[in-house]
Amino acid sequence: MYIFDQPITTLKGVGESRQKLLSKLKIKTIGDLLYFFPRYIEDRSVTMPIFSLTDGARATVRATVVSKPSRLKIRNNLTLYTMPVKDSSGTMHLTWYNNKYIENAFTVGREYNFYGKVEIKYGKKQMENPTYEAVDNNLHTGRIVPVYPLTENLPQKTMRLIARECIDKAVSSINDPIPLYVRKKYGLCEINYALSSIHFPETKEDYSIARHRFVFEELLMLQMGMLHIKTAKTAVNLRPVNTSFKDEFIKKISFSLTGAQNRVLDEICSDISSEKVMNRLVQGDVGSGKTVLAFAAMYIAQKNGRQSVLMAPTEVLANQHYKTALEYFDESDIQLLTGSLTAAEKKAAYENIKSGKAKIIIGTHALIENKVEYSDLSLVITDEQHRFGVRQRAMLAEKGDSPHILIMSATPIPRTLSLIIYGELDVSVVDELPPGRQKVDTFAVDESMRQRINAFMRKNLAQGRQIYVICPLIEESEKMDLKAAKSLADHLQNDVLPDYSVRLLHGKMKASEKNQIMNDFASGKINVLVSTTVIEVGMNVPNATVMIIENAERFGLSQLHQIRGRVGRGAEKSYCIMFSEGEGNNTKKRLDVMTKTNDGFEIAKRDLELRGPGDFLGTRQHGMPELNVADIFTDFETMKLARNAAEEILAKDPDLSSEEHIFLKLRINRMFEGVLGGNIIG
Ligand code: ADP
Ligand code: MG
């Protein structure tokens, strides 16, 4: 068996209990362990004489144990061990709390290395809880040491020991997945050197060289996998369309387009009338009016006799788009396709789509099922793109013969990520809201405000307005969350707003029931809609002017912004009230951002700062493997290089079937196994 695939139990010192701990870190094989990189490295290489130590410094000291540790019971659960050590320049005291192993860990008169933070108290030098080891070991002290992201009960020292063992055993026999010609061209170091240098670098430079290589490697593999999923990017558009129908469409709209909408529409038109297939992302804050742009493009396609499709992430949204589409198209030209159609309706829909009778197709994931065949599909639009995985988008695109692709999203995407997901994608930004939109006044409140907010609700309802109340619902605590939402709806209906119609909407309902409720809310039959987050994307009911968010601390900032975007859609002043529990510092900071700005891009940026890139736009959501070393925000330059390399390799050997690409192919397949459930490259 290739050493990479051997179980970690083949390592000295890894028995059943350590195997269990390691498996919590997803480490099962030697290969997993080799690629389990330190979170950072710590330079402990410089050994300092005790005399020269300064307060607060971190240092390695090479010193002789003067006497055995003395024990002092400070209180019931607290025992202090103190041990004096000396070198030729002076003495210092080392202290440990509650560590009974310390008592017998040292031999008096022998030299050890100690590493820790120096404290000077009353002129005396000491180190609390230093790391120690015999002088000639140099695994934890006296060198640059790795610091791993660990789990409970697995100390750094143990992990380091296991990693050392693993490197010693494996390094020199690992096959480099990056072929030599690529390494040469891009100045990347060799795999065995890289592995030993990322774990146990001789110098900081070694570590950077190794890290760079792994960032490159990871991005390279990711790109290659993604390029494989993707359909032709630079396909030639053989039948440019006549876009003179744009003005005809504009005349049909009841409002006039904003400057930003006009600009983006021109960009779209110039794409679809050119020789190249469109591959464009339209980013625009919630409510900036992206939908009408999609319909404009669909209208032009239709007038050119082509079919186009718009895919939305939820049924509610697809239905809403369908209704909007009726304003611009003849009912007989439009086909709605969602999961909740009856079998007979679906059958009719498939026929309509296949025959080409339907030119304007709107729906959900149901659109990408195998059964659905299109006719001259030339424009593919996905709305709220961040809700779809790469594969779903690619599947839709594959339904046509290199169709134009338009992607709409309210969430700004870091450049690196968009390059990975979308490739060479053009980006348009709708950076202007339709006129007359008012800022949604936003307040962060706690329970003490409940009565006042209830009164505020009554006041707004009396003025004929409608209200959303959003309750969080997450999978882990689904049942409880649902119960809370139900009882809140009951309470509002029975005790607070008996004269109005309050209804609950949640994800577990049948689609038909959901649609009914949404329609009733849209038509004003329902006054207050209590909902779990299913309405988060895209809903448009301009008469709803109050948004109440329960447990706002449980939502991400960008999500809160999306939710808030459901109000402020009409001419009336709108309000967003966020209830939150707990005084968490971060909660306060996050909700503060919401009260201060209505700018979605600004909010996304702050979200990123406060949550860190790992959480934000979890790559998993996009149907991508998680990144281990590369950082989608900071490694953009390497990303571009890796992309070049990926294209070069694939141009040379599209199936990676040649000898020099065997290990690369293996690694790529493994990387995507988790998200695709099979080999990505056959
Ligand atoms: P989003 O960009 O979030 O998808 P929508 O396309 O749903 O936004 O548009 C939000 C609302 O704004 C809709 O009711 C739409 O009809 C309206 N709208 C869009 N563009 C304009 C405009 N230029 N002037 C006035 N209203 C507009
Ligand atoms: Mg939208």
XYZ file of C-alpha atoms and ligand atoms in Angstrom:
710
model
C 0.000 0.000 0.000
C 1.216 3.495 -0.819
C 2.420 5.021 2.414
C -0.049 7.879 2.028
C -2.969 5.513 2.537
C -1.626 3.546 5.477
C -3.628 3.951 8.679
C -2.044 6.138 11.343
C -1.903 3.185 13.684
C 1.117 2.039 11.709
C 2.961 4.870 13.431
C 4.898 4.188 16.583
C 3.033 5.640 19.553
C -0.398 5.714 17.930
C -2.670 3.218 19.603
C -6.400 3.038 19.866
C -6.928 6.028 22.110
C -4.771 8.360 20.055
C -6.354 7.031 16.912
C -9.711 8.084 18.318
C -8.507 11.550 19.156
C -6.931 11.949 15.757
C -10.049 10.812 13.990
C -11.856 13.725 15.600
C -9.498 15.865 13.577
C -10.348 13.823 10.495
C -6.910 12.242 10.533
C -7.128 8.601 9.555
C -4.165 7.935 7.331
C -0.539 8.927 7.108
C -1.539 11.175 4.225
C -4.156 12.948 6.348
C -1.576 13.511 9.025
C 1.051 14.800 6.621
C -1.503 17.290 5.365
C -2.634 18.276 8.825
C -0.668 21.494 8.925
C 0.203 23.638 11.911
C -1.989 26.662 12.437
C 1.174 28.670 12.861
C 4.778 28.217 13.860
C 6.516 29.607 16.905
C 10.159 30.535 16.875
C 11.735 28.984 19.949
C 15.127 28.621 18.357
C 17.052 31.266 20.228
C 18.374 30.104 23.610
C 18.870 32.942 26.096
C 21.035 33.155 29.226
C 18.844 33.637 32.322
C 20.671 36.855 33.117
C 19.468 38.522 29.933
C 15.790 37.612 30.229
C 13.385 40.534 30.276
C 9.885 40.712 31.662
C 7.255 39.449 29.256
C 9.715 37.910 26.786
C 9.177 34.429 25.436
C 12.378 32.486 25.376
C 14.074 29.139 25.455
C 16.409 28.699 28.398
C 18.929 25.910 28.731
C 19.310 25.314 32.451
C 20.188 22.746 35.121
C 17.647 21.555 37.679
C 18.799 22.679 41.113
C 16.345 20.681 43.224
C 13.145 18.687 42.924
C 9.920 20.691 42.580
C 8.422 21.785 45.878
C 4.708 21.425 46.376
C 2.419 24.024 47.877
C -1.262 23.393 48.389
C -2.827 26.799 47.868
C -6.405 25.650 48.308
C -8.415 22.529 47.795
C -8.136 22.234 44.051
C -5.023 24.218 43.540
C -1.492 22.947 44.014
C 1.530 24.950 43.009
C 4.807 23.320 42.032
C 7.946 25.402 42.045
C 11.346 24.332 40.784
C 14.589 26.319 40.730
C 16.912 26.035 37.739
C 20.209 27.732 36.919
C 22.617 28.369 34.107
C 26.029 30.010 34.247
C 24.432 33.462 34.243
C 21.805 33.154 36.965
C 18.849 31.331 38.527
C 15.137 31.341 37.910
C 12.044 29.609 39.253
C 9.677 27.577 37.185
C 6.096 27.113 38.312
C 3.291 24.744 37.380
C -0.231 24.422 38.724
C -1.926 21.094 39.381
C 0.538 19.114 37.338
C 1.448 16.102 39.420
C 3.652 14.685 36.676
C 6.067 17.522 37.290
C 7.198 16.042 40.588
C 8.973 13.191 38.896
C 9.674 14.679 35.507
C 13.216 15.883 36.176
C 16.537 14.574 37.370
C 18.317 16.964 39.693
C 21.620 18.145 38.231
C 20.622 17.489 34.643
C 20.223 20.073 31.923
C 16.924 20.721 30.129
C 15.459 23.212 27.717
C 12.584 25.309 29.034
C 10.400 27.516 26.939
C 7.846 29.957 28.227
C 6.944 33.500 29.052
C 9.294 35.247 31.432
C 7.948 37.136 34.414
C 9.993 39.220 36.759
C 8.452 39.538 40.223
C 10.250 41.406 42.998
C 13.424 41.180 40.962
C 13.108 37.407 40.633
C 12.787 35.710 37.289
C 10.227 33.030 36.752
C 8.336 31.142 34.067
C 4.848 29.819 34.517
C 4.003 26.469 33.005
C 7.020 26.258 30.707
C 7.389 23.596 28.061
C 10.364 21.389 28.813
C 12.434 18.666 27.242
C 15.841 17.051 27.392
C 18.450 19.263 25.748
C 19.197 17.150 22.764
C 15.597 16.381 21.809
C 14.800 19.700 20.196
C 11.234 18.943 19.339
C 9.380 21.451 21.499
C 12.149 23.887 22.326
C 15.350 25.224 20.850
C 13.845 25.309 17.356
C 10.962 26.614 15.324
C 8.009 24.563 16.499
C 4.637 23.875 14.905
C 1.456 24.770 16.753
C -1.466 22.625 15.627
C -5.176 23.301 15.720
C -6.096 20.653 18.247
C -8.900 18.950 20.012
C -9.415 18.402 23.708
C -7.153 15.841 25.357
C -4.605 16.016 22.613
C -1.755 18.224 23.829
C 0.553 20.034 21.424
C 3.452 17.977 22.708
C 1.771 14.706 21.834
C 0.726 15.973 18.440
C 4.237 17.190 17.718
C 5.619 13.822 18.654
C 3.214 12.018 16.359
C 3.853 14.463 13.530
C 7.610 14.059 13.924
C 7.249 10.310 13.832
C 5.092 10.537 10.745
C 7.428 12.867 8.885
C 10.432 10.699 9.707
C 8.675 7.647 8.464
C 7.063 9.017 5.334
C 9.191 11.790 4.054
C 11.456 10.807 1.190
C 8.882 8.364 -0.154
C 6.032 10.716 -1.054
C 5.289 11.136 -4.736
C 4.878 14.719 -5.784
C 1.390 15.408 -7.145
C 2.651 18.538 -8.859
C 4.616 17.472 -11.926
C 8.176 18.688 -12.236
C 7.519 20.918 -15.229
C 4.906 22.849 -13.279
C 7.100 23.129 -10.199
C 9.920 24.444 -12.339
C 7.831 26.992 -14.141
C 6.162 28.351 -10.995
C 9.137 28.048 -8.672
C 7.576 25.560 -6.290
C 9.542 23.391 -3.926
C 9.458 19.623 -3.943
C 6.901 17.717 -1.845
C 9.152 15.930 0.640
C 11.056 19.069 1.517
C 7.750 20.926 1.676
C 6.167 18.455 4.070
C 9.048 18.419 6.477
C 9.390 22.199 6.289
C 5.771 22.972 6.935
C 5.841 20.859 10.091
C 9.410 21.248 11.295
C 11.082 24.060 9.387
C 14.764 24.775 9.893
C 14.152 28.450 9.229
C 11.133 30.681 8.827
C 11.969 30.986 5.185
C 11.717 27.235 4.736
C 8.275 27.431 6.238
C 7.127 30.192 3.874
C 8.467 28.356 0.860
C 6.646 25.233 1.939
C 3.452 27.044 2.752
C 3.433 28.803 -0.580
C 3.764 25.485 -2.312
C 0.809 24.024 -0.439
C -1.370 27.044 -1.073
C -0.535 26.684 -4.740
C -1.120 22.959 -4.651
C -4.493 23.297 -2.994
C -5.692 26.003 -5.326
C -4.342 24.122 -8.307
C -6.240 20.982 -7.406
C -9.362 22.946 -6.648
C -9.198 24.768 -9.968
C -8.592 21.606 -11.889
C -11.564 19.964 -10.279
C -13.745 22.984 -10.876
C -12.613 23.332 -14.461
C -13.700 19.784 -14.919
C -17.168 20.440 -13.567
C -17.608 23.574 -15.552
C -18.919 23.730 -19.022
C -17.140 25.530 -21.826
C -16.178 28.946 -20.612
C -14.981 30.638 -23.701
C -17.456 29.099 -26.059
C -18.138 31.031 -29.198
C -21.553 32.564 -29.516
C -22.530 31.495 -32.977
C -25.807 33.321 -33.067
C -25.498 36.761 -31.590
C -28.910 38.175 -30.815
C -30.515 41.336 -31.991
C -30.808 43.545 -28.932
C -32.919 46.247 -30.474
C -35.777 44.666 -28.538
C -34.331 46.163 -25.391
C -36.146 49.454 -25.881
C -39.367 47.642 -26.592
C -39.032 45.915 -23.234
C -38.177 49.112 -21.410
C -41.447 50.624 -22.668
C -43.333 47.799 -20.958
C -41.930 48.537 -17.518
C -44.065 50.641 -15.225
C -41.082 52.475 -13.753
C -37.974 53.901 -15.295
C -34.720 52.065 -14.794
C -32.106 53.534 -12.522
C -28.780 54.628 -13.982
C -27.157 51.505 -12.578
C -29.840 49.247 -14.046
C -29.440 50.883 -17.439
C -25.691 50.470 -17.327
C -25.868 46.807 -16.349
C -28.531 46.103 -18.949
C -26.261 47.629 -21.593
C -23.453 45.378 -20.405
C -25.715 42.359 -20.732
C -26.843 43.423 -24.178
C -23.340 43.954 -25.403
C -22.475 40.449 -24.169
C -25.302 38.651 -25.876
C -24.917 40.514 -29.119
C -21.195 39.784 -29.280
C -19.284 36.801 -30.573
C -18.631 35.475 -27.116
C -20.920 33.605 -24.807
C -21.983 35.708 -21.838
C -20.708 34.701 -18.443
C -21.779 37.500 -16.168
C -22.420 37.970 -12.488
C -24.792 40.758 -11.529
C -24.259 41.821 -7.975
C -26.622 44.234 -6.377
C -27.910 44.899 -2.944
C -31.318 43.525 -1.986
C -33.991 45.580 -3.654
C -31.666 47.117 -6.211
C -33.893 45.707 -8.957
C -32.047 42.780 -10.467
C -35.151 40.837 -11.479
C -36.211 43.249 -14.165
C -32.773 42.914 -15.759
C -33.214 39.163 -15.919
C -36.561 39.593 -17.613
C -35.132 42.111 -20.040
C -32.541 39.571 -21.142
C -35.192 36.859 -21.373
C -37.411 39.144 -23.390
C -34.674 39.843 -25.904
C -33.928 36.138 -26.181
C -37.585 35.378 -26.753
C -37.900 38.015 -29.460
C -34.981 36.295 -31.142
C -36.888 33.058 -30.974
C -34.778 31.522 -28.219
C -35.631 29.842 -24.996
C -34.398 31.044 -21.623
C -34.641 29.773 -18.087
C -34.578 31.433 -14.673
C -33.815 29.264 -11.659
C -34.602 30.436 -8.138
C -33.584 28.738 -4.887
C -37.075 28.480 -3.387
C -40.578 27.823 -4.638
C -41.838 30.971 -3.053
C -39.361 32.973 -5.033
C -39.973 31.060 -8.251
C -43.704 31.693 -7.924
C -43.113 35.331 -7.314
C -40.926 35.578 -10.396
C -43.616 33.810 -12.349
C -46.167 36.371 -11.274
C -43.856 39.223 -12.181
C -43.173 37.602 -15.535
C -46.881 37.761 -16.344
C -46.502 41.535 -16.474
C -44.072 41.262 -19.357
C -44.921 38.080 -21.224
C -47.941 36.280 -22.565
C -49.025 33.567 -20.213
C -48.771 31.031 -23.019
C -45.071 31.749 -23.469
C -44.202 31.162 -19.827
C -43.746 27.838 -18.129
C -43.401 27.425 -14.386
C -41.677 24.293 -13.178
C -41.356 23.558 -9.484
C -41.364 20.439 -7.369
C -44.907 20.951 -6.188
C -46.612 20.763 -9.568
C -48.825 17.703 -9.915
C -47.560 14.841 -12.018
C -49.889 15.852 -14.838
C -48.801 19.476 -14.648
C -45.187 18.404 -14.745
C -45.750 16.248 -17.744
C -47.362 19.124 -19.561
C -44.513 21.374 -18.492
C -41.890 18.967 -19.833
C -43.674 18.856 -23.165
C -43.989 22.605 -23.331
C -40.317 23.003 -22.616
C -39.124 20.301 -24.953
C -41.250 21.418 -27.861
C -40.010 24.958 -27.484
C -43.517 26.277 -27.053
C -42.456 27.723 -23.727
C -39.826 30.380 -24.261
C -39.726 31.794 -20.748
C -39.128 29.099 -18.166
C -39.104 29.801 -14.476
C -38.640 27.387 -11.623
C -36.582 25.789 -8.923
C -34.134 22.873 -8.781
C -36.820 20.927 -10.621
C -35.428 22.574 -13.746
C -32.233 20.566 -13.665
C -33.738 17.128 -13.356
C -32.749 14.643 -16.018
C -36.240 14.466 -17.404
C -36.256 18.098 -18.388
C -35.191 18.654 -21.970
C -34.973 22.082 -23.457
C -35.313 23.407 -26.939
C -32.724 25.870 -28.169
C -31.991 26.994 -24.626
C -29.750 29.988 -25.031
C -29.904 31.903 -21.774
C -29.549 30.498 -18.278
C -30.140 32.719 -15.279
C -29.709 31.788 -11.650
C -31.132 34.047 -8.991
C -29.623 34.315 -5.523
C -26.721 32.310 -6.784
C -25.115 31.846 -3.374
C -27.918 29.415 -2.597
C -26.855 27.013 -5.304
C -23.917 24.693 -5.561
C -21.537 24.848 -8.485
C -22.777 21.575 -9.725
C -26.388 22.668 -9.886
C -25.469 25.722 -11.871
C -23.319 23.675 -14.219
C -26.113 21.142 -14.639
C -28.492 23.844 -15.712
C -25.968 25.289 -18.136
C -25.415 21.843 -19.628
C -29.048 21.725 -20.623
C -28.241 24.122 -23.415
C -25.540 24.271 -26.032
C -23.161 26.815 -24.472
C -25.970 29.126 -23.390
C -25.393 32.639 -22.141
C -25.055 32.660 -18.413
C -26.325 35.316 -16.082
C -25.922 34.988 -12.356
C -27.624 37.254 -9.882
C -26.555 37.657 -6.322
C -27.076 40.027 -3.454
C -23.941 38.865 -1.706
C -20.584 40.201 -2.778
C -18.148 37.396 -3.274
C -14.423 37.655 -2.604
C -12.504 37.722 -5.862
C -10.594 34.528 -5.278
C -13.738 32.608 -4.566
C -15.548 33.995 -7.575
C -12.637 33.051 -9.771
C -12.761 29.512 -8.475
C -16.484 29.185 -8.725
C -17.217 31.103 -11.849
C -13.961 31.249 -13.707
C -13.417 34.173 -15.989
C -16.555 35.909 -15.100
C -17.535 39.462 -15.836
C -19.042 41.320 -12.968
C -21.685 44.032 -13.087
C -22.750 45.894 -10.035
C -26.163 47.478 -9.567
C -24.949 50.068 -7.113
C -28.003 52.265 -6.900
C -31.403 51.729 -5.361
C -34.623 52.731 -7.147
C -35.664 56.270 -6.258
C -37.868 56.923 -3.272
C -36.500 54.047 -1.276
C -36.140 55.063 2.274
C -33.580 53.831 4.644
C -35.071 51.169 6.899
C -34.783 52.515 10.435
C -33.234 49.750 12.454
C -33.195 49.168 16.181
C -31.556 46.583 18.385
C -33.718 45.986 21.455
C -34.115 43.549 24.331
C -37.125 42.007 26.083
C -37.736 45.091 28.207
C -39.039 46.763 25.042
C -41.575 44.051 24.238
C -44.694 45.984 25.262
C -43.657 49.053 23.362
C -42.913 47.036 20.260
C -46.305 45.335 20.511
C -47.931 48.750 20.636
C -45.837 49.788 17.668
C -47.083 46.778 15.739
C -50.696 47.693 16.492
C -50.110 51.251 15.361
C -48.690 50.151 12.023
C -51.403 47.576 11.456
C -54.018 50.250 12.179
C -52.463 52.264 9.351
C -53.049 49.338 7.027
C -49.444 48.153 6.950
C -48.269 44.570 7.199
C -45.637 43.010 9.398
C -43.107 40.229 9.213
C -41.877 38.477 12.338
C -38.857 36.293 11.685
C -37.795 33.503 14.025
C -34.535 31.630 13.605
C -34.668 27.968 12.792
C -31.622 25.828 12.478
C -31.401 22.137 11.853
C -29.755 21.222 15.127
C -32.543 22.637 17.231
C -35.253 22.437 14.637
C -38.015 21.057 16.824
C -37.550 23.568 19.589
C -37.195 26.420 17.155
C -40.374 25.461 15.389
C -42.212 25.222 18.677
C -41.004 28.652 19.663
C -42.156 30.091 16.342
C -45.555 28.429 16.701
C -46.111 29.646 20.202
C -45.045 33.144 19.257
C -47.557 33.146 16.405
C -50.283 31.899 18.759
C -49.407 34.465 21.359
C -49.490 37.307 18.848
C -52.790 36.140 17.423
C -54.549 35.455 20.712
C -53.127 37.964 23.132
C -51.547 40.814 21.232
C -53.300 41.243 17.895
C -56.673 39.487 18.173
C -58.222 41.816 15.575
C -55.742 40.948 12.882
C -54.846 37.854 10.969
C -51.568 36.326 12.113
C -50.205 33.292 10.290
C -47.182 31.075 10.648
C -45.071 30.088 7.662
C -42.280 27.572 7.961
C -40.086 25.406 5.812
C -41.664 22.119 6.805
C -45.023 23.059 5.316
C -46.207 21.648 2.053
C -45.315 23.841 -0.857
C -48.967 24.394 -1.710
C -49.705 25.568 1.807
C -46.708 27.877 1.755
C -47.785 29.346 -1.528
C -51.276 29.927 -0.222
C -49.958 31.755 2.803
C -47.535 33.815 0.767
C -50.255 34.739 -1.672
C -52.570 35.699 1.161
C -49.888 37.839 2.657
C -49.101 39.446 -0.673
C -52.772 40.250 -1.223
C -53.165 41.632 2.286
C -55.440 38.918 3.664
C -52.823 38.093 6.242
C -51.608 41.036 8.280
C -48.771 39.522 10.220
C -46.583 36.790 8.873
C -44.591 34.908 11.485
C -41.965 32.954 9.670
C -38.847 30.948 10.001
C -36.228 32.095 7.543
C -37.916 30.728 4.431
C -38.836 34.184 3.224
C -35.302 35.373 3.536
C -34.635 35.538 -0.164
C -36.409 37.597 -2.695
C -39.924 38.069 -1.263
C -41.500 41.271 -2.383
C -44.527 42.675 -0.544
C -44.182 46.464 -0.611
C -46.991 47.051 1.881
C -45.062 45.230 4.593
C -43.200 47.936 6.474
C -42.251 46.414 9.783
C -39.733 43.624 10.188
C -39.329 42.107 13.601
C -36.460 39.696 14.061
C -36.479 37.428 17.088
C -33.177 36.143 18.470
C -31.307 38.302 16.037
C -28.045 37.165 17.614
C -28.507 33.834 15.923
C -28.345 35.233 12.413
C -25.307 36.208 10.424
C -25.022 39.834 9.431
C -25.535 39.275 5.743
C -28.549 37.160 6.549
C -29.983 39.897 8.756
C -29.500 42.288 5.911
C -31.322 39.975 3.517
C -34.155 39.640 5.975
C -34.352 43.353 6.540
C -34.470 43.798 2.779
C -38.017 42.400 2.794
C -39.244 45.760 4.073
C -38.564 49.224 2.716
C -39.749 48.079 -0.683
C -42.576 50.535 -1.068
C -43.019 54.277 -0.638
C -43.788 54.049 3.085
C -41.257 54.432 5.846
C -40.123 51.033 7.097
C -38.687 49.707 10.316
C -36.613 46.777 11.415
C -36.546 45.748 15.046
C -34.058 43.161 16.198
C -34.685 41.425 19.494
C -31.648 39.786 20.967
C -30.737 37.971 24.119
C -27.432 37.943 25.869
C -24.866 40.642 26.043
C -22.237 38.972 23.896
C -19.772 41.564 22.782
C -19.759 40.312 19.262
C -23.562 40.303 19.149
C -23.660 43.918 20.122
C -21.022 44.821 17.558
C -22.814 42.951 14.834
C -26.224 44.399 15.562
C -24.648 47.839 15.763
C -23.476 47.448 12.199
C -27.072 46.774 11.197
C -28.417 49.851 12.931
C -25.766 52.055 11.351
C -25.857 51.088 7.705
C -28.247 49.833 5.040
C -25.482 49.126 2.557
C -25.304 45.404 1.883
C -21.771 45.452 0.553
C -20.549 47.325 3.600
C -22.374 44.835 5.815
C -20.868 41.879 3.997
C -17.420 43.341 4.531
C -18.016 43.847 8.236
C -19.491 40.373 8.490
C -16.308 39.017 7.110
C -14.174 40.949 9.559
C -16.239 39.885 12.523
C -16.750 36.267 11.610
C -13.613 35.487 9.708
C -13.485 34.031 6.228
C -14.063 30.462 7.336
C -17.656 31.086 8.243
C -18.547 33.635 5.695
C -19.851 32.015 2.565
C -18.785 28.605 3.744
C -17.256 27.108 0.656
C -19.309 24.011 1.321
C -22.383 25.981 0.474
C -21.029 26.345 -3.005
C -20.523 22.627 -3.297
C -16.788 23.045 -3.085
C -14.341 21.136 -0.979
C -13.170 23.037 2.042
C -9.847 24.768 1.835
C -7.202 23.747 4.263
C -4.276 26.105 3.703
C -5.269 28.605 1.089
C -7.159 31.695 2.128
C -9.769 32.909 -0.316
C -9.196 36.492 0.725
C -5.466 36.842 0.814
C -4.151 34.306 -1.655
C -5.543 35.900 -4.761
C -2.193 36.224 -6.537
C -1.324 32.583 -6.022
C -4.823 31.784 -7.145
C -4.222 33.362 -10.527
C -0.968 31.471 -11.010
C -2.591 28.219 -9.994
C -5.303 28.856 -12.483
C -2.801 29.301 -15.304
C -1.099 26.113 -14.276
C -4.413 24.261 -14.128
C -5.259 25.341 -17.649
C -1.824 24.375 -18.923
C -2.018 20.937 -17.393
C -5.512 20.289 -18.692
C -4.584 21.502 -22.160
C -1.753 19.024 -22.214
C -3.584 16.100 -20.695
C -7.343 16.657 -20.263
C -8.035 13.371 -18.462
C -4.808 13.389 -16.502
C -4.041 9.973 -17.862
C -0.318 10.371 -18.403
C 2.232 8.988 -15.977
C 3.353 12.361 -14.641
C -0.204 13.285 -13.626
C -1.215 10.108 -11.845
C -0.719 11.438 -8.353
C -2.293 14.749 -9.154
C -5.386 12.988 -10.431
C -5.549 10.823 -7.337
C -5.341 13.812 -5.066
C -7.944 15.806 -6.986
C -10.358 12.917 -6.911
C -9.854 12.582 -3.209
C -10.337 16.268 -2.640
C -13.721 16.238 -4.354
C -14.872 12.866 -3.082
C -16.622 14.394 -0.097
C -18.681 16.905 -2.053
C -19.372 14.918 -5.190
C -19.612 11.420 -3.786
C -17.401 9.966 -6.480
C -14.454 10.579 -8.731
C -14.458 13.876 -10.459
C -11.974 12.832 -13.105
C -12.584 9.387 -14.474
P -33.541 42.437 -6.057
O -32.395 43.139 -6.677
O -33.384 42.323 -4.577
O -33.862 41.125 -6.697
P -36.093 43.169 -7.109
O -35.745 42.925 -8.506
O -36.948 42.192 -6.414
O -34.785 43.410 -6.261
O -36.743 44.618 -7.030
C -37.299 45.098 -5.851
C -38.501 45.961 -6.126
O -38.097 47.167 -6.754
C -39.503 45.333 -7.060
O -40.803 45.620 -6.575
C -39.275 46.027 -8.372
O -40.435 46.070 -9.157
C -38.871 47.400 -7.933
N -38.006 48.127 -8.868
C -36.968 47.617 -9.538
N -36.377 48.569 -10.286
C -37.049 49.712 -10.055
C -36.921 51.055 -10.537
N -35.971 51.399 -11.385
N -37.788 51.956 -10.081
C -38.740 51.611 -9.189
N -38.940 50.379 -8.715
C -38.086 49.421 -9.133
Mg -34.002 39.229 -6.207
